[in-house]
Structures are given as C-alpha cells and as structure tokens.
Amino acid sequence: MRRLPPVLLEDGCPRDLLSLVRTILAACKEISFRVGQGELSGVLGSTLDENIQGETQKKLDVLSNQLLKDILLESGYVKAIASEEEDYTVAGEPNAKYIVSFDPLDGSSNIDINSLVGTIFSIMEAPEGSDAADPSIFMQPGRKQVAAGYVLYGPSTMLALTTGKGTRLYTLDKTHGSFLLTQDFVSIPEETQEFAVNMSNQRHWQTPMQNYIADLLAGDTGPRAKNFNMRWIAAMVGDVHRVLSRGGIFTYPTDTKDPKKPNKLRLLYEANPMAFLVEQAGGLAIADGQPIMDIEPDAIHQRVEVILGSKNEVEKCLSYYK
Ligand code: F6P
Ligand code: MN
C-alpha cells in the first residue's frame, strides 16, 4: 500500500471545519480504543435506560455519546448538537458557526457479539443570527451539509469523509494515532449483483419493494437474468462501507410492521450523512422517490426510507414504483 501523508486531504476546506472534523476524530479514536478492548473495557452490555426512540441504550452508546458531546461542546466550533442518544438538541458556543448531528454508535446491537459498529456524523452551518437553543436550526435539508462521514470500528478503524469534493477513505494507523489516506476518490460501480436488506421484514414491505426483491431472488432464471448475492451486517455503517468499497444496493424500506414507525433509519444522523458520502462517490440515495438530501426535515429524530448505492441498481429499484 502506498502511504500518503497523515493529514486529511480535504482541499479547499475551511480550516475551522477541518479542525472540527479533527475534534470529532479525537473522540472516535477513544471510542475505537474502547470498542477494541471489548469485554476488558468493562463497557459491554446494556444500561437500564431507553433512548427517545424506545431502544435500550448500550453502555457503549452512552459512553460514545458522552465523549462526542463533551469534546464538541468544549471545542468552541459548535453552536449546537443533535444526537441519536439525546432527546433534545444541546446548545454549545452561541457564536459558533457549525452544528453537528451524530449517531455515536451505529449498529450497537453488534457490540456484544464483537461485530461491526461505527460513528456517523453530519456537519452544517447554523443560520446566521440563530439561537443555539433553537432546535429549528437543524431543520435544513441534507444538501446543506458541509461535511459528513463515519468512522467504522472494524478489524481496522476507518474513516469515510466528504466535504463535497469526492469521498475519501482513511485508515487509523494505531501506531501513530493518525488517519492516513488509503483511498482517494471512492467511486461506486454503477452496476452490481449484491443487495442488502433485512429479509425478515419482507411480508411488511410495500408491493413495489416486494416485487423488486422477488426479481433479485429469482436470479438467472428470473426477469433480471442474473444471480444476486445478499449481505446484511445489521449496522448501516458496515453495509454502507461495503457499498462504498465494492458497490451494491442497500435499503431499509418503508414497512407496515409497526404502524407508528413506518421507517427505521434516522434522517439527520444516518440517512443524510450516508447520502452525502454515496452521492459524492457517484451513487444514488433515495427516499420515497426523491433524493434523501432534498428532504426538508421537520423533527430531529425524523425517520425516512433509505434506498442507496450503485446508480443503475437504485434506478432499477425505483422503476418498480412507477
Ligand atoms: O441504527 C439503526 C440500525 O442499527 C442500522 O445501523 C441498521 O442498518 C439497522 O438498524 C438494522 O436493523 P435490523 O435490526 O432490522 O436488522
Ligand atoms: Mn444507528
């Protein structure tokens, strides 16, 4: 592997934004260490609490949230944060320029089985003259993101980052503690034969998604005339990383399993940052027939459908809805 300099190669990116990304990465290095220590870190297992979405909080969810929250609010760069693990937005430096939304530990049901988890983040500018305590500063479409990324705590710890000029992958060199650029300008292949969906929800999907997946499963004897492979990591961060690495289509479609929750994934700190990374790598990211990043949010914990990945395959999937 050709080693590139241990700096974030985000050309033309404002220095304060880069410093803010580095601040997030400082917390992620600490989370990476704790995740890597596993049982030895004493933070496996659940707390007795639930988050606002009614999900049991894992000890590592709470710890990761606290690490990110503290470092961001103390950094001076951040006007307010919105986190999956916080009921409400939290105000920071009143005159700061940026707001950060994050999922501190995505895929946390994987923690106790020593499988993939990650941190997802999204950065926007706060509207000028806005109040740090006003949650409506987060009600901006994903197109307004100035940076987004995730840190994947896998066999190696990797960062996927975009500041709007392509998507890059960095690998944490644990001997130096720096994220080194290991893939410049990620490009998602337009064609794929791999899909990711939680098949156990099949009977609850809308008819177009049922028909689309049925045709994938039919393989070379069906209308698509080719065989498809399936993968499901149960951590969006891991599934999207595979899509960035070798293509594929990932979806968490709308379903009728729980009428109060037709969608699973959260717009601000899951769908939007992943959509930015995927679009910057040449892929598509859609919800209800429109680009995810065009959705005008109306609540910080809003959930949306997600269909993302290889351009031609996502378009094929959407054609079933027409
Ligand atoms: O954060 C929600 C999440 O854990 C995603 O990371 C993942 O894609 C999905 O939920 C897994 O859902 P399920 O439990 O239905 O497989
Ligand atoms: Mn998540």
XYZ file of C-alpha atoms and ligand atoms in Angstrom:
339
model
C 0.000 0.000 0.000
C 1.240 3.477 -0.895
C 1.360 5.524 2.276
C 0.040 9.065 1.934
C 0.721 11.866 4.432
C -1.108 11.622 7.774
C -3.324 14.617 7.111
C -6.891 14.999 5.995
C -6.561 15.821 2.303
C -9.665 17.948 2.060
C -8.635 20.569 -0.488
C -10.156 23.999 -0.138
C -11.931 23.029 3.075
C -12.076 25.915 5.608
C -9.552 25.449 8.419
C -12.134 25.715 11.160
C -14.197 22.961 9.506
C -11.144 20.739 9.289
C -10.406 21.436 12.954
C -13.974 20.477 13.788
C -13.606 17.180 11.874
C -10.351 16.530 13.766
C -12.191 17.188 17.028
C -14.777 14.535 16.125
C -11.962 12.144 15.174
C -10.298 12.640 18.561
C -13.430 11.283 20.245
C -13.679 8.489 17.663
C -10.115 7.345 18.419
C -11.108 6.991 22.062
C -14.271 5.076 21.074
C -12.159 2.884 18.777
C -9.887 2.050 21.698
C -12.794 1.167 23.994
C -14.510 -0.933 21.311
C -11.215 -2.707 20.632
C -10.757 -3.548 24.317
C -14.147 -5.303 24.256
C -15.005 -7.125 27.464
C -11.795 -5.779 29.025
C -13.075 -2.195 28.841
C -15.985 -3.104 31.117
C -18.465 -1.323 28.879
C -20.219 -4.195 27.121
C -23.909 -4.855 27.816
C -26.937 -2.652 28.312
C -27.886 0.150 30.659
C -31.301 0.188 32.323
C -32.346 3.163 30.154
C -34.065 3.637 26.810
C -33.392 6.460 24.351
C -36.172 8.672 22.977
C -36.762 6.140 20.184
C -37.606 3.448 22.753
C -34.393 1.497 22.133
C -32.428 0.074 25.055
C -29.200 2.018 25.436
C -25.995 0.019 25.474
C -23.267 1.153 27.856
C -21.095 1.931 24.835
C -23.895 4.036 23.254
C -23.935 6.195 26.354
C -20.154 6.398 26.654
C -19.658 7.219 22.951
C -22.351 9.879 23.122
C -20.761 11.463 26.192
C -17.286 11.510 24.616
C -18.551 13.198 21.435
C -20.868 15.575 23.239
C -18.202 16.784 25.701
C -15.474 17.280 23.122
C -17.794 19.061 20.660
C -19.390 21.383 23.182
C -15.986 22.297 24.655
C -14.343 22.824 21.260
C -15.760 26.284 20.609
C -16.566 25.313 16.986
C -20.067 24.070 17.623
C -23.269 26.048 18.137
C -25.426 23.002 18.923
C -25.517 19.225 18.631
C -28.261 16.714 17.838
C -27.561 13.105 18.769
C -29.456 9.838 18.451
C -28.909 9.374 22.169
C -30.110 12.858 23.245
C -33.833 13.604 23.481
C -33.315 17.248 22.523
C -30.653 19.335 20.814
C -27.922 20.653 23.137
C -26.653 24.231 22.841
C -22.916 24.946 22.647
C -20.974 28.108 21.830
C -23.577 30.829 20.955
C -21.411 32.484 18.283
C -20.057 29.321 16.676
C -20.665 28.630 13.004
C -21.361 24.888 12.887
C -23.996 22.431 14.058
C -23.283 18.702 14.274
C -25.718 15.755 14.149
C -24.389 12.321 15.035
C -25.171 8.695 15.739
C -22.495 7.986 18.344
C -22.536 4.201 17.914
C -24.443 2.897 14.927
C -25.300 -0.799 14.903
C -24.993 -1.063 18.652
C -26.780 -4.450 18.753
C -23.497 -5.727 17.276
C -21.400 -4.612 20.266
C -21.984 -7.687 22.374
C -21.172 -10.078 19.505
C -17.845 -8.375 18.650
C -19.115 -7.285 15.271
C -19.089 -4.052 13.240
C -20.166 -0.742 14.762
C -19.363 2.856 13.863
C -19.923 6.566 14.471
C -21.798 8.630 11.851
C -21.647 12.445 11.720
C -23.052 15.322 9.695
C -21.945 18.976 9.820
C -23.927 22.023 8.656
C -23.671 25.750 9.207
C -26.134 27.310 11.614
C -28.323 30.014 10.043
C -26.872 33.450 10.697
C -28.090 35.126 13.858
C -29.798 31.944 15.027
C -30.247 30.920 18.630
C -28.117 27.964 19.767
C -31.015 26.662 21.871
C -33.481 26.692 18.961
C -33.852 23.132 17.540
C -35.150 24.534 14.240
C -31.541 25.352 13.245
C -31.307 21.625 12.406
C -34.311 21.737 10.060
C -32.191 22.099 6.918
C -32.083 19.639 4.004
C -29.045 17.373 3.692
C -27.872 19.401 0.646
C -26.719 21.985 3.184
C -24.197 19.592 4.736
C -20.649 20.974 4.563
C -19.067 17.708 5.713
C -20.206 14.199 6.586
C -18.601 10.927 7.417
C -18.398 7.830 9.507
C -15.743 6.024 11.493
C -16.079 2.256 11.224
C -14.696 0.231 14.132
C -13.840 -2.969 12.274
C -10.759 -5.167 12.004
C -9.209 -1.802 11.152
C -10.679 1.545 12.119
C -11.590 3.509 9.001
C -12.886 6.977 8.267
C -15.045 7.793 5.243
C -15.206 11.557 4.764
C -16.620 14.049 2.316
C -16.506 17.830 2.333
C -18.281 17.972 -1.016
C -15.296 17.224 -3.236
C -15.497 13.465 -3.515
C -15.467 10.763 -0.855
C -12.189 9.558 0.637
C -11.287 6.652 2.903
C -8.685 6.889 5.646
C -7.337 4.114 7.883
C -6.358 4.726 11.504
C -2.693 3.924 11.982
C -2.853 2.801 15.589
C 0.930 3.109 15.958
C 0.801 6.891 15.336
C -2.827 7.631 16.092
C -3.384 9.295 12.706
C -5.930 8.631 9.980
C -3.932 8.003 6.782
C -5.495 8.406 3.373
C -5.868 4.919 1.904
C -8.353 5.571 -0.911
C -8.687 8.808 -2.780
C -11.911 9.488 -4.695
C -14.064 6.477 -3.990
C -16.193 5.508 -6.987
C -19.163 3.177 -6.511
C -19.566 0.866 -9.544
C -22.814 1.677 -11.371
C -23.699 -1.988 -11.814
C -23.915 -4.553 -9.032
C -25.100 -8.073 -8.210
C -25.269 -7.572 -4.450
C -28.123 -6.325 -2.262
C -28.579 -5.654 1.454
C -31.970 -5.698 3.151
C -33.420 -7.260 6.299
C -35.367 -10.055 4.556
C -37.303 -10.907 7.727
C -39.447 -7.819 7.054
C -40.347 -8.930 3.539
C -44.064 -9.503 4.181
C -44.406 -5.973 5.641
C -42.945 -4.094 2.642
C -44.912 -2.154 0.042
C -45.712 -4.106 -3.144
C -43.051 -2.432 -5.388
C -40.235 -3.411 -2.988
C -41.659 -6.942 -2.655
C -41.666 -7.276 -6.449
C -38.176 -5.806 -6.859
C -36.573 -8.125 -4.283
C -38.513 -11.127 -5.643
C -36.928 -10.468 -9.048
C -33.445 -10.311 -7.486
C -34.081 -13.612 -5.713
C -35.259 -15.206 -8.959
C -31.670 -14.926 -10.211
C -30.637 -16.008 -13.683
C -33.960 -17.730 -14.335
C -35.957 -14.557 -13.493
C -36.555 -11.239 -15.321
C -33.151 -9.835 -14.292
C -31.405 -12.854 -15.855
C -28.530 -12.750 -13.365
C -27.816 -14.065 -9.902
C -27.659 -11.706 -6.921
C -25.800 -12.145 -3.654
C -27.173 -10.898 -0.327
C -25.391 -9.379 2.714
C -26.790 -7.882 5.936
C -24.478 -6.602 8.667
C -27.252 -5.018 10.785
C -25.132 -1.892 11.151
C -25.808 0.686 8.449
C -22.242 1.884 8.776
C -20.926 -1.581 7.820
C -23.371 -2.075 4.952
C -22.674 1.385 3.508
C -18.941 0.773 3.836
C -19.325 -2.340 1.686
C -21.308 -0.336 -0.876
C -18.550 2.319 -0.995
C -15.908 -0.414 -1.232
C -17.369 -2.630 -3.963
C -20.841 -1.375 -4.875
C -24.258 -2.822 -4.105
C -27.714 -1.648 -3.161
C -28.667 -1.122 0.482
C -32.220 -0.490 1.573
C -34.256 -0.131 4.720
C -37.635 0.311 3.013
C -40.867 1.625 4.454
C -42.854 -1.183 6.089
C -46.071 -1.784 7.993
C -44.586 -3.843 10.834
C -45.290 -1.135 13.397
C -47.779 1.447 12.023
C -46.314 4.061 14.371
C -42.828 3.522 12.845
C -43.064 3.051 9.063
C -39.325 3.764 8.697
C -36.319 2.710 10.736
C -33.376 4.922 9.844
C -32.979 8.482 11.028
C -32.716 11.344 8.526
C -30.381 13.753 10.298
C -27.650 11.474 11.588
C -27.940 8.315 9.450
C -29.608 8.882 6.058
C -28.263 12.386 5.265
C -24.558 11.822 6.009
C -24.608 8.449 4.206
C -26.433 10.030 1.246
C -23.742 12.741 1.014
C -20.930 10.130 1.048
C -22.732 7.934 -1.512
C -23.607 10.777 -3.917
C -20.042 12.099 -3.708
C -18.874 8.613 -4.726
C -21.198 8.578 -7.776
C -24.065 6.602 -6.235
C -27.689 7.481 -5.501
C -29.522 7.799 -2.176
C -33.320 7.945 -2.345
C -36.313 8.029 -0.001
C -39.909 7.949 -1.224
C -38.825 8.644 -4.791
C -36.741 11.747 -4.052
C -33.075 12.272 -3.207
C -32.654 11.913 0.555
C -30.681 15.156 0.701
C -33.630 17.139 -0.722
C -35.930 16.255 2.179
C -36.873 19.221 4.384
C -36.762 17.807 7.917
C -39.455 18.607 10.452
C -38.083 16.861 13.546
C -34.583 16.000 14.764
C -35.319 12.297 15.190
C -37.329 12.021 11.955
C -37.121 8.627 10.237
C -37.022 8.010 6.495
C -36.940 5.223 3.977
C -33.448 4.584 2.568
C -32.549 3.105 -0.831
C -28.903 3.781 -1.721
C -25.915 2.505 -3.641
C -24.929 1.648 -7.212
C -26.610 4.119 -9.561
C -28.132 1.749 -12.124
C -29.406 -0.673 -9.496
C -31.052 2.070 -7.418
C -32.712 3.382 -10.591
C -33.872 -0.149 -11.405
C -35.396 -0.471 -7.933
C -37.176 2.893 -8.318
C -38.650 1.805 -11.667
C -40.805 -0.708 -9.743
C -42.579 2.228 -8.045
C -43.591 3.857 -11.359
O -29.300 2.373 13.670
C -30.246 1.524 13.200
C -29.645 0.229 12.708
O -28.919 -0.423 13.704
C -28.802 0.359 11.434
O -27.450 0.569 11.721
C -29.032 -0.972 10.752
O -28.920 -0.863 9.355
C -30.428 -1.330 11.169
O -30.733 -0.580 12.327
C -30.562 -2.781 11.476
O -31.876 -3.073 11.587
P -32.430 -4.550 11.911
O -32.288 -4.707 13.384
O -33.836 -4.508 11.464
O -31.593 -5.527 11.156
Mn -27.753 3.919 14.043
